[in-house]
Coordinates of C-alpha atoms in Angstrom, one line a residue:
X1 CA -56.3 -153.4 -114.1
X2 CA -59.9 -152.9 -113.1
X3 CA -59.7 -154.6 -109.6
X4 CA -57.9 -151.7 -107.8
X5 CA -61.0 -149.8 -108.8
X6 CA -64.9 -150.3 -107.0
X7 CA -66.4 -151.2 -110.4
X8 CA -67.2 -154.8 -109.9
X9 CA -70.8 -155.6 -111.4
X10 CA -70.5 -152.4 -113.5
X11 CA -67.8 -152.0 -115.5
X12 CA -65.8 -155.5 -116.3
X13 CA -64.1 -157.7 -118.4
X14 CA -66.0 -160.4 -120.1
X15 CA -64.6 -163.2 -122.3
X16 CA -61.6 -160.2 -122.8
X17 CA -63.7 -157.6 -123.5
X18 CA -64.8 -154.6 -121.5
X19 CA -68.6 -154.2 -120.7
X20 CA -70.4 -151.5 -119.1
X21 CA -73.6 -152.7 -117.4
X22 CA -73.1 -156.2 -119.5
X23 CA -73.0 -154.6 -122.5
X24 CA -69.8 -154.9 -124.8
X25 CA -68.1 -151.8 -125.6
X26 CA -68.3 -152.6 -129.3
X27 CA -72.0 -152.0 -128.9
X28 CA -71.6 -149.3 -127.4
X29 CA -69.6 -147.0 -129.7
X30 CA -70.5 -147.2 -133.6
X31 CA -68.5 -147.3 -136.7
X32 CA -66.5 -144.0 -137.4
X33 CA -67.9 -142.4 -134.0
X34 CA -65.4 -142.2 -131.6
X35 CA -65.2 -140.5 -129.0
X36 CA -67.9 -141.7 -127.4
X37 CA -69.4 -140.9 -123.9
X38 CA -71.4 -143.7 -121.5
X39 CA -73.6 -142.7 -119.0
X40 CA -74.6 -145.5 -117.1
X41 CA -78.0 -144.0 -115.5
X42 CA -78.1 -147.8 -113.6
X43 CA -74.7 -146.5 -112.1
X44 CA -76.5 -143.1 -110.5
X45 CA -78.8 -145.0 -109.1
X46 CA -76.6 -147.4 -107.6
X47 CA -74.3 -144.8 -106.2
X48 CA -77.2 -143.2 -104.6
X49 CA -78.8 -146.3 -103.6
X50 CA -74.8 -146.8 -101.9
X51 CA -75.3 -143.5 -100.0
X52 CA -79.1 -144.1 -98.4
X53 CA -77.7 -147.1 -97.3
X54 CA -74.9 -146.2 -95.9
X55 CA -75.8 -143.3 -94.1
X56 CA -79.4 -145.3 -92.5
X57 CA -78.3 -145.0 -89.4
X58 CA -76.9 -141.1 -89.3
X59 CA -79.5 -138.4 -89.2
X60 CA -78.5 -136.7 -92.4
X61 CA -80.0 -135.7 -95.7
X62 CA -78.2 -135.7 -99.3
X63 CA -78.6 -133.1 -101.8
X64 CA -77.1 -133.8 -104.9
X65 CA -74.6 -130.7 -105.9
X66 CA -76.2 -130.4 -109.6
X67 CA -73.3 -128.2 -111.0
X68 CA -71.1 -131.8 -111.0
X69 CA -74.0 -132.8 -114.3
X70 CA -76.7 -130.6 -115.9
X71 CA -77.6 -133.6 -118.0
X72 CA -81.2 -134.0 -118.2
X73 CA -81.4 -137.7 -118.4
X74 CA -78.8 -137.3 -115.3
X75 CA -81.1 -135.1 -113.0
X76 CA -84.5 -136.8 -114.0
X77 CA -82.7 -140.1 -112.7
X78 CA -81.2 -138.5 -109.6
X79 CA -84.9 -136.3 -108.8
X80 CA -86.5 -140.1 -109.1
X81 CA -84.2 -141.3 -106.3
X82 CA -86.2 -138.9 -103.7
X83 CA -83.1 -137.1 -102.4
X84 CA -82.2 -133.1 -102.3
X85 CA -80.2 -130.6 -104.9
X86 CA -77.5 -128.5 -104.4
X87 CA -77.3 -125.0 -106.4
X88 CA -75.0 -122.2 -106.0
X89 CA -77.2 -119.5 -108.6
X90 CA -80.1 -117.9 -109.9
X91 CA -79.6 -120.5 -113.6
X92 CA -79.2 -123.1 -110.7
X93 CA -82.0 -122.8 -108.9
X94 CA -84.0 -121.9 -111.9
X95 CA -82.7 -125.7 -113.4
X96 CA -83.6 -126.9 -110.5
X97 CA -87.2 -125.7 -110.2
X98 CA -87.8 -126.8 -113.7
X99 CA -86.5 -130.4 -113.1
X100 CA -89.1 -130.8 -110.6
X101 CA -87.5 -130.2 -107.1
X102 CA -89.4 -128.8 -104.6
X103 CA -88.1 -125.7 -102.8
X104 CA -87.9 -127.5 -99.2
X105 CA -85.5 -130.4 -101.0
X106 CA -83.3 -127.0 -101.9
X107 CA -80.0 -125.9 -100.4
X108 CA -78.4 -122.8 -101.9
X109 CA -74.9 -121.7 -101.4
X110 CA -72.5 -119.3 -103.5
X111 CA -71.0 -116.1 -103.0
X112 CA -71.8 -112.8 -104.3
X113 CA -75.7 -113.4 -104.3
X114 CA -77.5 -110.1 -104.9
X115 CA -80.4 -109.4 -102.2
X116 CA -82.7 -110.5 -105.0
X117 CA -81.4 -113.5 -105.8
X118 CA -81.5 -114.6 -102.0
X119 CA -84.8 -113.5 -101.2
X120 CA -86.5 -115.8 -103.8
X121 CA -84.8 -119.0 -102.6
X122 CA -85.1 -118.0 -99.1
X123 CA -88.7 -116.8 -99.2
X124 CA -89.3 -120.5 -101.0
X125 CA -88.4 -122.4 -97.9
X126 CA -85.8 -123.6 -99.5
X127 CA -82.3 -123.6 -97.3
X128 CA -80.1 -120.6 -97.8
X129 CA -76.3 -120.7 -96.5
X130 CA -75.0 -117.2 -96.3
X131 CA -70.9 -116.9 -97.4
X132 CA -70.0 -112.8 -95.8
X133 CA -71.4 -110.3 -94.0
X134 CA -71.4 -108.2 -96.8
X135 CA -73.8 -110.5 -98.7
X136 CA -76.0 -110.8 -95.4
X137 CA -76.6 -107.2 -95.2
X138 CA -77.6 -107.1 -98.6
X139 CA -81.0 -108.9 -97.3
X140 CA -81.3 -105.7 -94.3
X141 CA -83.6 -103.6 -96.8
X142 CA -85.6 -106.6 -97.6
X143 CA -86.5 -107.4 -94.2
X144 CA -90.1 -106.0 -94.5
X145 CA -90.4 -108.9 -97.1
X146 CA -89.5 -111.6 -95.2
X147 CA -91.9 -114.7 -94.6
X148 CA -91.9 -115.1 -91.1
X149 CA -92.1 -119.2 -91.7
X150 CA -89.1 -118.8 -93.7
X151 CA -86.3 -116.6 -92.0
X152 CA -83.7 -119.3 -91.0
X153 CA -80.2 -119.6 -92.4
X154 CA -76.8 -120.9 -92.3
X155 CA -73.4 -119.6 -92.1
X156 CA -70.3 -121.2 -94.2
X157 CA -67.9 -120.7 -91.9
X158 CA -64.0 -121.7 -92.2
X159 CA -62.8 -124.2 -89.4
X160 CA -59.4 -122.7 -87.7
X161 CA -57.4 -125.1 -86.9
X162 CA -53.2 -126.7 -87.5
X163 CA -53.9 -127.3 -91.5
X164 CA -55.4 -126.4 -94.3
X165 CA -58.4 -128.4 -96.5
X166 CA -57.1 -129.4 -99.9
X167 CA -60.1 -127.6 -101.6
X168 CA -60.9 -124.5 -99.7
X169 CA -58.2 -122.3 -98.2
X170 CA -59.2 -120.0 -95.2
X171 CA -57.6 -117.2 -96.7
X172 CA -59.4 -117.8 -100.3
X173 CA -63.0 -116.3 -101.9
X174 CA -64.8 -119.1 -99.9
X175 CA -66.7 -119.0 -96.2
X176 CA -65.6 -116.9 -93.3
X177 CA -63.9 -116.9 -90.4
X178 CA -65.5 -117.2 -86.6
X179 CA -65.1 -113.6 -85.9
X180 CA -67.0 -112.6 -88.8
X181 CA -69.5 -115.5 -88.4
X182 CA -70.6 -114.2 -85.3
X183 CA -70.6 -110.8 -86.8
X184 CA -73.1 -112.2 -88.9
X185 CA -75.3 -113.9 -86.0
X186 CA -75.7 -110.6 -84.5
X187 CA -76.4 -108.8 -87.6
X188 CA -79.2 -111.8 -89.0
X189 CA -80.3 -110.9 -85.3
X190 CA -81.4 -107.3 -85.8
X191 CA -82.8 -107.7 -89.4
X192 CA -85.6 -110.8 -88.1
X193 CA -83.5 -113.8 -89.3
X194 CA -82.0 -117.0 -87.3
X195 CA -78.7 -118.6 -88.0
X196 CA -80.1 -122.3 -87.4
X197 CA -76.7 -124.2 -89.5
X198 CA -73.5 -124.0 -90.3
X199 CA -72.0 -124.5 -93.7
X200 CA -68.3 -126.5 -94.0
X201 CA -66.7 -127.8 -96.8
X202 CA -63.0 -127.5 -97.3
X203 CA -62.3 -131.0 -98.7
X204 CA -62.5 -132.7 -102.4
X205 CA -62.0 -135.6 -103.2
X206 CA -61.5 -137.6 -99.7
X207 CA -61.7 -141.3 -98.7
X208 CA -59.7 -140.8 -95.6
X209 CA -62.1 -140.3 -92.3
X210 CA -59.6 -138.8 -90.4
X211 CA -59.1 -136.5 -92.4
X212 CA -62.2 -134.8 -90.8
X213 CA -61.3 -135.0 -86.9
X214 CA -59.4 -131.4 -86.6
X215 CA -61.8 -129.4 -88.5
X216 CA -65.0 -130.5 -87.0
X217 CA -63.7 -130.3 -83.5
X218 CA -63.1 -126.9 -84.1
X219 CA -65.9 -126.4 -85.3
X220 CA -68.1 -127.9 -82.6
X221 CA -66.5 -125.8 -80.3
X222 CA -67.2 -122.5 -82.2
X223 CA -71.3 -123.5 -82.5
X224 CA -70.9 -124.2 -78.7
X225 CA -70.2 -120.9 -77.9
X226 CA -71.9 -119.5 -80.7
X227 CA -75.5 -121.5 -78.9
X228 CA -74.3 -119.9 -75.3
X229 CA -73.7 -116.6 -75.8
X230 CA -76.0 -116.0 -78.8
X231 CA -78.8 -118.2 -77.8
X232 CA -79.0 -119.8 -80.9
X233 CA -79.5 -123.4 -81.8
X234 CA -77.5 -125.3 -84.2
X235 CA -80.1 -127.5 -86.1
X236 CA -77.7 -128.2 -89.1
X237 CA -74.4 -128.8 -90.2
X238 CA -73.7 -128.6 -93.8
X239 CA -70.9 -130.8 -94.8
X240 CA -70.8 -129.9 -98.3
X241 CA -69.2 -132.5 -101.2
X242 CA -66.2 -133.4 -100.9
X243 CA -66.9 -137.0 -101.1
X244 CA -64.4 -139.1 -103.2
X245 CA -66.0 -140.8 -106.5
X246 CA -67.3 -144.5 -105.4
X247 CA -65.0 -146.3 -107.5
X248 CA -62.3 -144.9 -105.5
X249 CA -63.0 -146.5 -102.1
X250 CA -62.3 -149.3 -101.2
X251 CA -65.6 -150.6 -100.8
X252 CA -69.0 -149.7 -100.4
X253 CA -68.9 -150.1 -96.3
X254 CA -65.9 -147.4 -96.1
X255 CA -68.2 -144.6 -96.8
X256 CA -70.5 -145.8 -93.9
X257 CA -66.9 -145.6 -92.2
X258 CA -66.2 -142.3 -93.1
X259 CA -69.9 -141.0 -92.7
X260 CA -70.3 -142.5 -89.2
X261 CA -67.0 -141.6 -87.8
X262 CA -68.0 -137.6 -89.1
X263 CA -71.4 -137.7 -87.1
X264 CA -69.3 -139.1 -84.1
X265 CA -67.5 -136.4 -83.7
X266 CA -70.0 -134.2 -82.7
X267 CA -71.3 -136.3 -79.9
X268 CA -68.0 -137.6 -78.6
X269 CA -67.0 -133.5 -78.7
X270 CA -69.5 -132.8 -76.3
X271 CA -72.7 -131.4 -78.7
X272 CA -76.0 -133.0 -79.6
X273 CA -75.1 -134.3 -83.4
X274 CA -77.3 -132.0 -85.8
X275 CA -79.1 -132.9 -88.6
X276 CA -76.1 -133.5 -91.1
X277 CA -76.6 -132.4 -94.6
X278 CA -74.1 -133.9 -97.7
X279 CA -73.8 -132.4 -101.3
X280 CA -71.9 -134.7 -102.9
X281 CA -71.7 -134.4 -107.3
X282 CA -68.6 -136.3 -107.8
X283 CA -70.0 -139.7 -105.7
X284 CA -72.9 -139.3 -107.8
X285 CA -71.9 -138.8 -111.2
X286 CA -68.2 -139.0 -111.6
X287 CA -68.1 -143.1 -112.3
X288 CA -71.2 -142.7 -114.5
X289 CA -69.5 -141.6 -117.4
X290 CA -67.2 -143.8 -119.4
X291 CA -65.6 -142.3 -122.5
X292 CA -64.3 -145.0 -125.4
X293 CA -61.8 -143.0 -127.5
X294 CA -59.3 -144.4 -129.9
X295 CA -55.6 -143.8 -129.9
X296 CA -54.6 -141.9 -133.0
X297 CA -50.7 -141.8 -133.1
X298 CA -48.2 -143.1 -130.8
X299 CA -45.0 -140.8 -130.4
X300 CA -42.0 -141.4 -128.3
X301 CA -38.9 -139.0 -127.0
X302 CA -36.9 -138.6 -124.3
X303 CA -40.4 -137.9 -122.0
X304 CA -41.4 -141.3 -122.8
X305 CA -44.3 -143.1 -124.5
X306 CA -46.7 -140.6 -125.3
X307 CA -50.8 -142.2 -126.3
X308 CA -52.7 -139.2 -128.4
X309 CA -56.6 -139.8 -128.3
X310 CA -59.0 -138.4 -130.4
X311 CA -60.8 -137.0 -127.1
X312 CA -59.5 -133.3 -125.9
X313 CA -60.0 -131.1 -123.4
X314 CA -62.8 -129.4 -124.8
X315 CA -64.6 -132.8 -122.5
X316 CA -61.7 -133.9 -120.6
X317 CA -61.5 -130.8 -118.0
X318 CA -58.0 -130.2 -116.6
X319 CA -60.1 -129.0 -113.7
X320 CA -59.6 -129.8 -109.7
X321 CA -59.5 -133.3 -108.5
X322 CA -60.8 -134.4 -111.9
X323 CA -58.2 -137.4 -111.2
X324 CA -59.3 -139.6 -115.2
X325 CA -58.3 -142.9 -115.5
X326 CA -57.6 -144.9 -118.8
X327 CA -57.8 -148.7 -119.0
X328 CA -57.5 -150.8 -122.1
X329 CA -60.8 -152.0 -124.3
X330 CA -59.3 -155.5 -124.0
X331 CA -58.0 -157.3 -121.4
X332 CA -55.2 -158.7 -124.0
X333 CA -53.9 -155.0 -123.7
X334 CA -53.1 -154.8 -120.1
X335 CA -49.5 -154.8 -119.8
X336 CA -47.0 -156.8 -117.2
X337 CA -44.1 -154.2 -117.3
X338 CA -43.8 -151.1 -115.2
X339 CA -43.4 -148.7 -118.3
X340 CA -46.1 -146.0 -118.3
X341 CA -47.5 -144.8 -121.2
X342 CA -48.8 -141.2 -121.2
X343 CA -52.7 -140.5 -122.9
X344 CA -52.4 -137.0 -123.9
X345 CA -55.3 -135.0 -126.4
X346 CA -54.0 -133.6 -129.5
X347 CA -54.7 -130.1 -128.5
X348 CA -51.7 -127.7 -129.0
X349 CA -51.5 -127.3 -125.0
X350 CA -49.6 -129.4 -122.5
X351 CA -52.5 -128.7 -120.5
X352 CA -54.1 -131.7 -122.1
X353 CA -52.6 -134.6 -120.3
X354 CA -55.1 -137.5 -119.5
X355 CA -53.3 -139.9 -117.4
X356 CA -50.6 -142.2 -117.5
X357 CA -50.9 -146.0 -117.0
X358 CA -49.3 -149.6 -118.0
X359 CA -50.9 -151.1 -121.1
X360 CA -49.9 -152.5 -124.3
X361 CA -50.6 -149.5 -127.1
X362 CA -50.9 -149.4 -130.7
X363 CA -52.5 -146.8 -133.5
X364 CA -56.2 -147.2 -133.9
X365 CA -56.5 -149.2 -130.7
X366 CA -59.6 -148.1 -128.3
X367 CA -59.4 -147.1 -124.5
X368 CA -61.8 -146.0 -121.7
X369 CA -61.6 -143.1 -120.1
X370 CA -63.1 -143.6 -116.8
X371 CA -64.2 -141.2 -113.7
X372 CA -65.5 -138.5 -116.7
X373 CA -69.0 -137.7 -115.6
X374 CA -68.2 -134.8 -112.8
X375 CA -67.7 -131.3 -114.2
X376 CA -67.2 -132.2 -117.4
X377 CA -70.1 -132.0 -119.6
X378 CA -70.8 -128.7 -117.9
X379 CA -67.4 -127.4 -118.1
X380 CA -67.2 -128.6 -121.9
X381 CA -66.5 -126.0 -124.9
X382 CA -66.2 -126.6 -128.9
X383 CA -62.8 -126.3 -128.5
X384 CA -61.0 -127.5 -131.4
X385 CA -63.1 -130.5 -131.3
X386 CA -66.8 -130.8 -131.3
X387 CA -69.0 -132.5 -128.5
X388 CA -68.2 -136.1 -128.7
X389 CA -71.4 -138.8 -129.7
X390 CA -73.1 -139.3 -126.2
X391 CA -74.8 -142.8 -125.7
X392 CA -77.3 -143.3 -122.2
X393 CA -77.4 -146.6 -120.5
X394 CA -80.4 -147.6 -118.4
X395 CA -81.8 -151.2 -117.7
X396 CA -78.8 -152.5 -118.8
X397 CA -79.9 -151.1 -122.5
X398 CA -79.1 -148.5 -124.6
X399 CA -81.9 -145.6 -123.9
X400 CA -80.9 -142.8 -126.1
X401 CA -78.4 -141.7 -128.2
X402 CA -77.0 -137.9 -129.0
X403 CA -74.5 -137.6 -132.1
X404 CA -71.3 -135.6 -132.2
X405 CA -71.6 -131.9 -132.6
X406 CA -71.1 -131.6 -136.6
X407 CA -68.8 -129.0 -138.1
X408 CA -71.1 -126.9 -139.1
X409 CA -72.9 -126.8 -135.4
X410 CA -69.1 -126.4 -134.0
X411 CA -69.1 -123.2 -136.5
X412 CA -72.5 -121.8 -135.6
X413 CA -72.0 -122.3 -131.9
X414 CA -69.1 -119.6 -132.3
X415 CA -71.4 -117.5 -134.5
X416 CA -70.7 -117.9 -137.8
X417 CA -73.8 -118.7 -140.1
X418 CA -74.3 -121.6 -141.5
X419 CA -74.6 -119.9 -144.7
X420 CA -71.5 -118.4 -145.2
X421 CA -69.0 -119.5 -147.6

């Protein structure tokens, strides 16, 4: 069951049993304590490691998107590895500061900025990406403030072209179109400041490199114009996330693939390829996190076999692309027939359906949740059920250990005292 995943040498089946860095799940989890969450912090460095060396040969930076994991052990790791972070507001880029980034290893995009919040991260030297006009000439009665070392910025702009992404929708909250783009040149123009990037990211959750050949010719033909008739010069494209998990490619070398054939594009449409900048969270994080969780009842109707785990979606997000994947604790438990069973929570909500898959199921039985560790843990709320027990992995060892959220946290975190009968 694991081999249609890119796991191998991190999460595997030994003498029957799952392990997670070589370390048996039934070290891993404790008696009485499930759920409980893995973070393999040897499997953030390895992703990352994955990305530097698949992208040596493009001239590209990464900055990790840090709303994907606020996890301190997480960010520490990642601010080790020497790349860049990703934050889209003021509690972002506050995080981000206090981790230990510097402001130059900063890009900042979001919507609905006020002038204040922009001019700190811009004045910083960190990268700013501008989303409207409207925001933009929020910064016009700052301009008297601005560090003349530190007035570039970018535009996320909207490709037009014969689709749609799967993410971002032209007509949506996100980016802009090329008319108001160059609006926006011409305004940044007259208040002191140079567009010097673009920002583009329509996509989640892509493997596919073609994908990617529409949208970025369109776009290199809008910053051709854009250079001619505004005499500006495109120094950066932003390429935002939208970067598959690694477990879901096919191997290591098809995210070269798909990185390489990206840059290409520019140069084989005619423009000298710009600095390319990726923010990807889910590549990162997502296959960091393993959740073991025990089936609690098995029910079955006319819908089918139905698995209810003791994990909800107070962790388990029904968010976006979240795309979880069960596999059995065992390798005894993976099962021959085609009949899918469906891992639901026991949340009164149909909203919390896991995944289905093919396995042998009984009561009490444990499972891994895999492909957790993205927009989970900052998304999370005690819902019903507290904040499962979370175990860190690093050296192939168990580093630290947080329990579950007890009742009487659960109560206090909704503000009721401790004290009260």
């Amino acid at each position: 069951m694991l081999n249609q995943y890119n796991v191998t040498g991190y999460v595997e089946y030994v003498n029957g049993i799952l392990c997670v860095n070589d370390i048996p799940y039934t070290e891993i989890i404790s008696e009485r304590s499930s759920p409980t969450i893995c973070t393999s912090l040897d499997r953030v460095k390895s992703n990352i490691v994955t990305i530097k060396k698949n992208l040596e040969t493009v001239n590209c930076d990464i900055y990790y998107a840090i709303k994907a994991s606020y996890e301190k052990r997480v960010v520490e790791t990642i601010l080790d590895t020497n790349i860049g972070v990703e934050v889209i507001s003021e509690y972002e880029w506050l995080l981000a500061k206090k981790a230990g980034f510097l402001p130059e290893n900063v890009v900042m995009n979001g919507l609905g900025r006020t002038g204040d919040e922009l001019m700190q991260v811009l004045n910083s030297g960190a990268i700013v990406n501008i989303d409207s006009l409207s925001e933009l000439k929020k910064l016009k009665s700052y301009k008297d403030q601005f560090h003349t070392a530190h007035t570039k910025i970018g535009l996320r702009v909207n490709p037009q072209f014969d689709g749609e992404g799967n993410f971002v929708k032209r007509d949506g909250k996100l980016g802009m179109n090329y008319e108001e783009a160059a609006e926006c040149i011409v305004f940044a123009q007259e208040i002191g400041l140079q567009v010097q990037g673009f920002s583009f990211h329509i996509f989640s959750n892509q493997t596919e490199y073609k994908t990617y050949d529409e949208p970025v010719r369109s776009l290199v033909e809008f910053i051709k114009e854009a250079e001619k008739r505004f005499s500006i010069v495109c120094k950066y494209v932003d390429m935002g996330g939208g970067i598959a998990p690694r477990m879901f490619f096919e191997d290591d070398a098809a995210l070269e693939s798909l990185v390489t054939h990206i840059t290409s594009l520019f140069k084989d449409n005619g423009i000298k390829a710009p600095h390319i900048l990726f923010e990807p969270g889910r590549y990162v994080v997502a296959d960091a996190n393993i959740i073991f969780s025990r089936i609690k009842t098995i029910k079955k109707n006319a819908g089918g076999t139905w698995a209810v785990l003791d994990i909800g979606t107070n962790y388990l997000i029904p968010a976006l692309g979240s795309n979880y994947k069960v596999v059995p604790c065992k390798r005894d438990d993976v099962s021959s027939t085609h009949e899918k069973v469906s891992f639901v929570d026991g949340i009164c909500s149909p909203a919390g359906h896991i995944c289905e898959s093919s396995m042998k199921v009984e009561e009490g039985q444990y499972v891994a949740v895999l492909n957790c560790g993205a927009y989970t843990s900052v998304m999370r709320e005690e819902f019903v059920y507290g904040t499962p027990r979370h175990v860190c992995i690093e050296n192939s060892k168990v580093a630290s250990v947080k329990e579950k959220v007890s009742a009487e946290c659960f109560a206090a975190y909704h503000g009721w005292d401790k004290k009260t009968p």
